[in-house]
Each structure stands twice: as structure tokens, then as C-alpha cells.
XYZ file of C-alpha atoms in Angstrom:
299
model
C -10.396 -12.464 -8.912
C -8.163 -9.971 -10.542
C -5.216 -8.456 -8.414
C -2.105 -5.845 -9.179
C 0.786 -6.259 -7.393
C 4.260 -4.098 -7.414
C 7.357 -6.090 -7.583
C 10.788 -4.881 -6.834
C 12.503 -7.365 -9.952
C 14.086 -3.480 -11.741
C 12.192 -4.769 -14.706
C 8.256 -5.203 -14.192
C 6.752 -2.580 -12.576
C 3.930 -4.455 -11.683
C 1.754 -8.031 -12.003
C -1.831 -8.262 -13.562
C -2.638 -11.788 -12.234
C -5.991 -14.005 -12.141
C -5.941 -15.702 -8.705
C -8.608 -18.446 -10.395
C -6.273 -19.296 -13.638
C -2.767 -17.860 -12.858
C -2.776 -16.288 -16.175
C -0.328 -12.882 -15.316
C 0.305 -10.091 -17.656
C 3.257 -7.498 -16.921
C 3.336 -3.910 -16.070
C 7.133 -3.016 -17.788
C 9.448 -0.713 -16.292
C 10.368 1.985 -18.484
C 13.576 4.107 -18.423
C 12.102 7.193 -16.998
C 11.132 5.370 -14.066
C 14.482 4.855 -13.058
C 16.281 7.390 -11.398
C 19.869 7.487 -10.776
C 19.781 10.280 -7.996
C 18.802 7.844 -5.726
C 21.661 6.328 -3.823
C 21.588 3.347 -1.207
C 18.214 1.704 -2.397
C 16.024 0.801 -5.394
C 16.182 3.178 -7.693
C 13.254 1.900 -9.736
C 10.422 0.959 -6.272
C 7.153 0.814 -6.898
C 5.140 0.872 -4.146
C 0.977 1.846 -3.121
C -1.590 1.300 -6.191
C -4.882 3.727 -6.418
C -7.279 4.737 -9.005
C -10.451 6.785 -10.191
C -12.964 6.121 -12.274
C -10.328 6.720 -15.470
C -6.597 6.641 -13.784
C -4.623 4.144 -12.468
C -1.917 5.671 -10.167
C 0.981 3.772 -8.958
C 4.007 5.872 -6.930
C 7.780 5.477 -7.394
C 9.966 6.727 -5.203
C 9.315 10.272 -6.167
C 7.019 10.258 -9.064
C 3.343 9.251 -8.955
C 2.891 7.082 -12.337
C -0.650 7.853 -14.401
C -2.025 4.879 -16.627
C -5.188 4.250 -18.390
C -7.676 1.715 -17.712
C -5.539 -0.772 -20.387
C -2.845 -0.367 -17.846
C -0.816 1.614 -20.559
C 1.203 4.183 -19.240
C -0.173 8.067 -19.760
C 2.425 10.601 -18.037
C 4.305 11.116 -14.493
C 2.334 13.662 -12.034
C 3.903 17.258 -12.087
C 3.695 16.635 -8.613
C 7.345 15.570 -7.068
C 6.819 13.224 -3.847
C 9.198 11.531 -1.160
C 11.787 8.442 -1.317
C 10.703 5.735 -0.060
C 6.848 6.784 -0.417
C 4.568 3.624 0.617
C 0.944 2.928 0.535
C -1.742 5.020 -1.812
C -5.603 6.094 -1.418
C -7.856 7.808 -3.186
C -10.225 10.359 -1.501
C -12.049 13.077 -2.097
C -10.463 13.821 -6.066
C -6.960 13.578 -4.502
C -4.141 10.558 -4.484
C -3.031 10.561 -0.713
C 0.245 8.922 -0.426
C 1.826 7.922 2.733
C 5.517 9.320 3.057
C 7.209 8.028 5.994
C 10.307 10.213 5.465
C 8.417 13.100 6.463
C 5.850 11.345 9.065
C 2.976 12.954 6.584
C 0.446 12.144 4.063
C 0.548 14.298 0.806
C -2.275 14.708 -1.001
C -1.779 15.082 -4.727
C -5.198 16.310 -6.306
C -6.581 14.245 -9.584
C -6.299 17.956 -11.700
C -2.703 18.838 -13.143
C -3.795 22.583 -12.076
C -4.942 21.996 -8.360
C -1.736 22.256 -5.510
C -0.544 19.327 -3.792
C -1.454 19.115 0.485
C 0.267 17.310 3.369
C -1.042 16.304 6.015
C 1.366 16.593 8.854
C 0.672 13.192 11.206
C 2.832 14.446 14.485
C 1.632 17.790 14.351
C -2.103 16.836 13.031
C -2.407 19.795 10.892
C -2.948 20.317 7.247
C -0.685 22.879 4.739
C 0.636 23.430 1.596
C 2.813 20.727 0.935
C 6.598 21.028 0.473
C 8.231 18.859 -2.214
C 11.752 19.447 0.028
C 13.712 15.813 0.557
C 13.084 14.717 3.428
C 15.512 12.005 4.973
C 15.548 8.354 6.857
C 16.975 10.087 9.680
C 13.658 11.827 10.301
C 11.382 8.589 9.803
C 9.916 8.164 13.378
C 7.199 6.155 12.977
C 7.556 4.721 9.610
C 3.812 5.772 8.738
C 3.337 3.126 5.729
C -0.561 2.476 5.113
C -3.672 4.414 4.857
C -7.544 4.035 4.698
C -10.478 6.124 4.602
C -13.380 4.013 5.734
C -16.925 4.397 7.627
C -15.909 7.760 8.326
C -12.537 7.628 9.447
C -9.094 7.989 7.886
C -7.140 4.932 9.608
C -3.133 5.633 9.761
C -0.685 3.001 10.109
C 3.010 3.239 12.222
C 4.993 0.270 11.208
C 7.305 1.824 14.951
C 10.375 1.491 13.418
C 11.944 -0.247 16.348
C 9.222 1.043 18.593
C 5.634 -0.398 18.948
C 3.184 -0.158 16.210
C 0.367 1.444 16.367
C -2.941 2.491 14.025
C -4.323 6.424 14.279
C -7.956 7.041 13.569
C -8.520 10.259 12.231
C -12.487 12.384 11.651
C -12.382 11.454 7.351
C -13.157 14.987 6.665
C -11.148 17.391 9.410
C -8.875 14.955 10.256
C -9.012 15.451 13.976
C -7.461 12.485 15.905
C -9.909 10.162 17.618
C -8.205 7.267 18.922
C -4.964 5.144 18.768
C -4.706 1.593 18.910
C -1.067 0.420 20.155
C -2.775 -2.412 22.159
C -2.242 -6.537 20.977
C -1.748 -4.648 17.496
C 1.592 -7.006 16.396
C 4.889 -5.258 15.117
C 5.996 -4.013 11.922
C 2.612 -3.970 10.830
C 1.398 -3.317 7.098
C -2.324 -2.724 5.481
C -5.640 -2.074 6.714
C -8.916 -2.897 5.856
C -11.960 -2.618 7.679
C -15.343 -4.720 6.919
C -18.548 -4.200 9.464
C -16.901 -2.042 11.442
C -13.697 -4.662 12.204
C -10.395 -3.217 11.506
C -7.940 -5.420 10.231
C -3.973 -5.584 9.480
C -1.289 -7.775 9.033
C 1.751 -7.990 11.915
C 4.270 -8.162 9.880
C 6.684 -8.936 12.654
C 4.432 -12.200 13.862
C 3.299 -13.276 10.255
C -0.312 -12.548 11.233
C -4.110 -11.201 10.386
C -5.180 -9.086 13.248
C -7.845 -7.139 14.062
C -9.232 -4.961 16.428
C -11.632 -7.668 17.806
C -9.164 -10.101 18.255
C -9.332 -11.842 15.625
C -5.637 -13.476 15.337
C -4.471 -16.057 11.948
C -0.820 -17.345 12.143
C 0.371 -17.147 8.295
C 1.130 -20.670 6.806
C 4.245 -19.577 4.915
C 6.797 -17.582 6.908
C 8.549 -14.956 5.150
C 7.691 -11.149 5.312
C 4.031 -10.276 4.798
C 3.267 -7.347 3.112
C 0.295 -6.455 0.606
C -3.060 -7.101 2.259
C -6.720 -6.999 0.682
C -10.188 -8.220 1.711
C -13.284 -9.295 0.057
C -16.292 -9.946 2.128
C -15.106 -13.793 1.565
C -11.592 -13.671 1.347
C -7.916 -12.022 2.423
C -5.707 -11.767 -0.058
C -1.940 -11.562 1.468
C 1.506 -11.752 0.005
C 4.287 -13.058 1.484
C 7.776 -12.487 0.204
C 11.231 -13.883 1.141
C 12.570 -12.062 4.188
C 15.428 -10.223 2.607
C 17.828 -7.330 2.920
C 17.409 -4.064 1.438
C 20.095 -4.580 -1.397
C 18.762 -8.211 -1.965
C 15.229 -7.141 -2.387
C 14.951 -7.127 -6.092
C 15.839 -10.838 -5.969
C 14.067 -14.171 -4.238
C 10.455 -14.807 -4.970
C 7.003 -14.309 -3.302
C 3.508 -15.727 -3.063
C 0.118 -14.654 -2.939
C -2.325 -16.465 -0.083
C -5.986 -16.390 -1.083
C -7.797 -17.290 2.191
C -11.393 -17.911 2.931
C -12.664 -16.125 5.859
C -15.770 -18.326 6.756
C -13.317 -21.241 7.650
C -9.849 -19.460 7.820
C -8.588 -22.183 5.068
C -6.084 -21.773 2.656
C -7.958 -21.670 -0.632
C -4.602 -21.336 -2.976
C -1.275 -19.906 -3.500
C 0.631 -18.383 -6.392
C 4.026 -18.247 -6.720
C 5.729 -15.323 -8.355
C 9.166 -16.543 -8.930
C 12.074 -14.348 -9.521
C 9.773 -11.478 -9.035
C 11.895 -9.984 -6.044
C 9.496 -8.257 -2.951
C 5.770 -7.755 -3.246
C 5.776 -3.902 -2.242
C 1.283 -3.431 -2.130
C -1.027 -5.257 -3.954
C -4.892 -4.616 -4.839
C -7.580 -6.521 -6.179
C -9.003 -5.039 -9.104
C -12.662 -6.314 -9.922
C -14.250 -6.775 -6.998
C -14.394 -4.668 -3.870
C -11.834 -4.593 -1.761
C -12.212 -3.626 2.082
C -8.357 -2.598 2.285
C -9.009 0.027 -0.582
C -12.977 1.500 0.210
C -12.954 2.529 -3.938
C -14.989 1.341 -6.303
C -13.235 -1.437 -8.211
C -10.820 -0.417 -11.273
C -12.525 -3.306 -13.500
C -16.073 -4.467 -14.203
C -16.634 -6.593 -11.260
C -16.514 -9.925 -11.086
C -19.617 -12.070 -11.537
């Protein structure tokens, strides 16, 4: 199994890694993806991880990095997005990216020539999306992960001091059709959903949950964050509980976990690498993305 994980170490972007052999190959950071304007936290954060059937897109603060399908870097979208963006998803010839600082999704289409959307999550209505800063102050919910899956688009509130909670959203006119804030965890991150089971991890507990109570204590403490599924397998990583400022530092590991017996299969360490921001696997498919893999599949 091959899996991509963003670090927070200021000097690789990102982790190509072979769960089977360990063998890892590095995603540099470059200069341009550093940017000094950005004052009180990483200026250099790579966060959510999408892709097409050509593109590789991985967001940074504000830009939304473009690579080929040899993981070499292509251009920065024209498109300028949030601080402190989180989780991507493809859909419907657009990169949707979850922006907490303005409680919205923004939906940056796959064409250079097509106009950027948001999706406004408190006031549930779609416009033209404004590339204005928005702030921590206004981060309500801390909105971090996204999924379109069996017809829904599944939203995830982290609470930010408050409870978390999951929105379920029509896939195409994004009406609002339920909300789980019931035995969901706290500070929750990722979702997938296999067979019609959602499932996240509670961050806050160090736990897989799910909507049918499903409920797996995490063997390593630490702060769990980066989540994928296989019809086998979760794939979670686990970092070093940190502060903000400290977050480029410490190490992390990623759990592979089979699902028929809920058994620790293995565990890679990724020393010195600083916070695991997202992670997702890349050659097979993966229940916590819903797109086609990035790489011939495995097997």
C-alpha cells in the first residue's frame, strides 16, 4: 500500500511511503512555498491532498500546489485560498477545500479559466467566492474535513471548544439533511464512509468512531490526525501532541489496522518529521477520499 502524507518538518512537503517495505521518497519544499506574510504559525503548512486523473493537488496555507503524476511540481493555482486551509476533495472538476477561517468550503475548479465558489456552511448557500482574509477570530466551528460519498457531501466541525459534530449535505444542491453531534467524540478529524457506515477519528479520545457505534481506543496516544480506509484496513497517523510553535518538531507514526479483527497489523515511524497534517493512500481505493486512486492499483 502506497500512502502521501504532509508533514509540518519546513523542509519536506510531503512523504511517498510503502506501508509493506518502508521504502519513503520526499516531496521537497521549495522557496515559493514559503511565505513570510504569515505571522504566528507555519509559514510553509501543508495540509489536505486531492487529485484527478492527471493532477495532484496539495494546499498551503493560501496556495493550492499542482504536481504531475511523478509527484514533480507543475505551478501554484491562480486561485488565492485561506490560512490555515485543512482537508481537500475532489468533485465534480473542482478541488473543494475546507477553510475553517471562514466556516466555508471553496471550490477551486480543475480549469485555470473557470471562477472559484464557496460554499458558505452557516448560511448553507453557494456564491462567488471571495479571496478576502478571513481571521481565527471568526473560526466557529473549525470545519476541517470533507467527503462526498453515496450521495452526500459529509462536513466535519472539529467545535473548537464546543461539541463536534458531522453535517450531511444533498451531493449535488447541497441542502442540509442531517447532523450528527450525538456519541461523535471531540476534536474530531476525517471521514470515510464504507456500506453506508460513516466513520471518523475523535481526536480528543484517540478513537475510530462511527455512526453505528463502532468505537477502537488508539494503541499509541498522541494526537490523531490523517485517517483512510480500505475495505480491509484504517490507515491512521498519530503524531506527538504538541503546541502550535513546536509543531514542526517531534515525530509521528502511521497505524495500519485490519478491520476484520481490529489488530494492529504495523507501524511506521516518521522521525523528525514534525505533525502529520492529512494523509491518503494512493493505489488502492480509499473510503476517506471516494476518487479513483492516483496510482495503478495495487494487486
Amino acid at each position: 500500500m502506497l500512502i502521501l502524507a504532509t508533514i509540518s518538518d519546513m523542509k519536506r512537503l510531503a512523504l511517498v511511503m510503502n506501508l509493506a517495505s518502508g521504502e519513503t521518497s520526499v516531496m521537497p519544499v521549495r522557496a515559493e512555498f514559503m511565505d513570510p506574510t504569515i505571522r504566528g504559525r507555519a509559514q510553509c503548512r501543508p495540509f489536505g491532498i486531492t487529485w484527478n486523473a492527471s493532477e495532484l493537488y496539495i494546499v498551503n496555507n493560501r496556495q493550492l500546489l499542482v504536481f504531475d503524476k511523478n509527484f514533480t511540481f507543475l505551478r501554484i493555482s491562480p486561485t488565492r485560498l485561506q490560512v490555515n486551509t485543512h482537508q481537500l476533495c475532489y468533485n465534480n472538476q473542482r478541488v473543494w477545500a475546507a477553510s475553517p477561517w471562514i466556516n466555508s468550503l471553496v471550490g477551486v475548479p480543475e480549469n485555470a479559466s473557470g471562477s472559484a465558489v464557496e460554499f458558505d456552511i452557516r448560511k448553507q448557500v453557494i456564491h462567488d467566492y471571495d479571496s478576502g482574509e478571513g481571521s481565527e477570530e471568526e473560526d466557529i466551528y473549525h470545519f476541517n474535513s470533507l467527503l462526498w460519498a453515496e450521495g452526500s457531501l459529509f462536513v466535519a466541525a472539529h467545535g473548537r471548544g464546543g461539541p463536534s459534530f458531522i453535517n450531511q449535505y444533498d451531493a449535488e444542491t447541497f441542502r442540509l439533511l442531517s447532523v450528527r453531534d450525538e456519541d461523535v467524540g471531540g476534536h474530531i478529524h476525517g471521514l470515510a464512509c464504507h456500506e453506508g457506515e460513516l466513520f471518523w477519528l475523535s481526536t480528543a479520545t484517540n478513537e475510530i468512531r462511527s455512526d453505528a457505534g463502532y468505537c477502537r481506543p488508539l494503541s499509541r496516544s498522541g494526537y490523531a490526525r490523517g485517517f483512510a480506509v480500505t475495505s480491509r484496513y484504517f490507515v491512521v497517523a498519530i503524531s506527538e501532541y504538541l503546541k502550535r510553535g513546536l509543531r514542526h518538531c517531534g515525530d509521528s507514526w502511521i497505524q495500519l489496522i485490519d478491520r476484520q479483527n481490529d489488530q494492529l497489523i504495523s507501524e511506521l515511524l516518521l522521525k523528525d518529521a514534525g505533525s502529520v497534517n492529512d494523509l491518503r493512500i494512493l493505489d488502492e481505493y480509499d473510503f476517506a477520499h471516494c476518487v479513483s486512486p492516483f496510482n495503478t492499483p495495487a494487486g
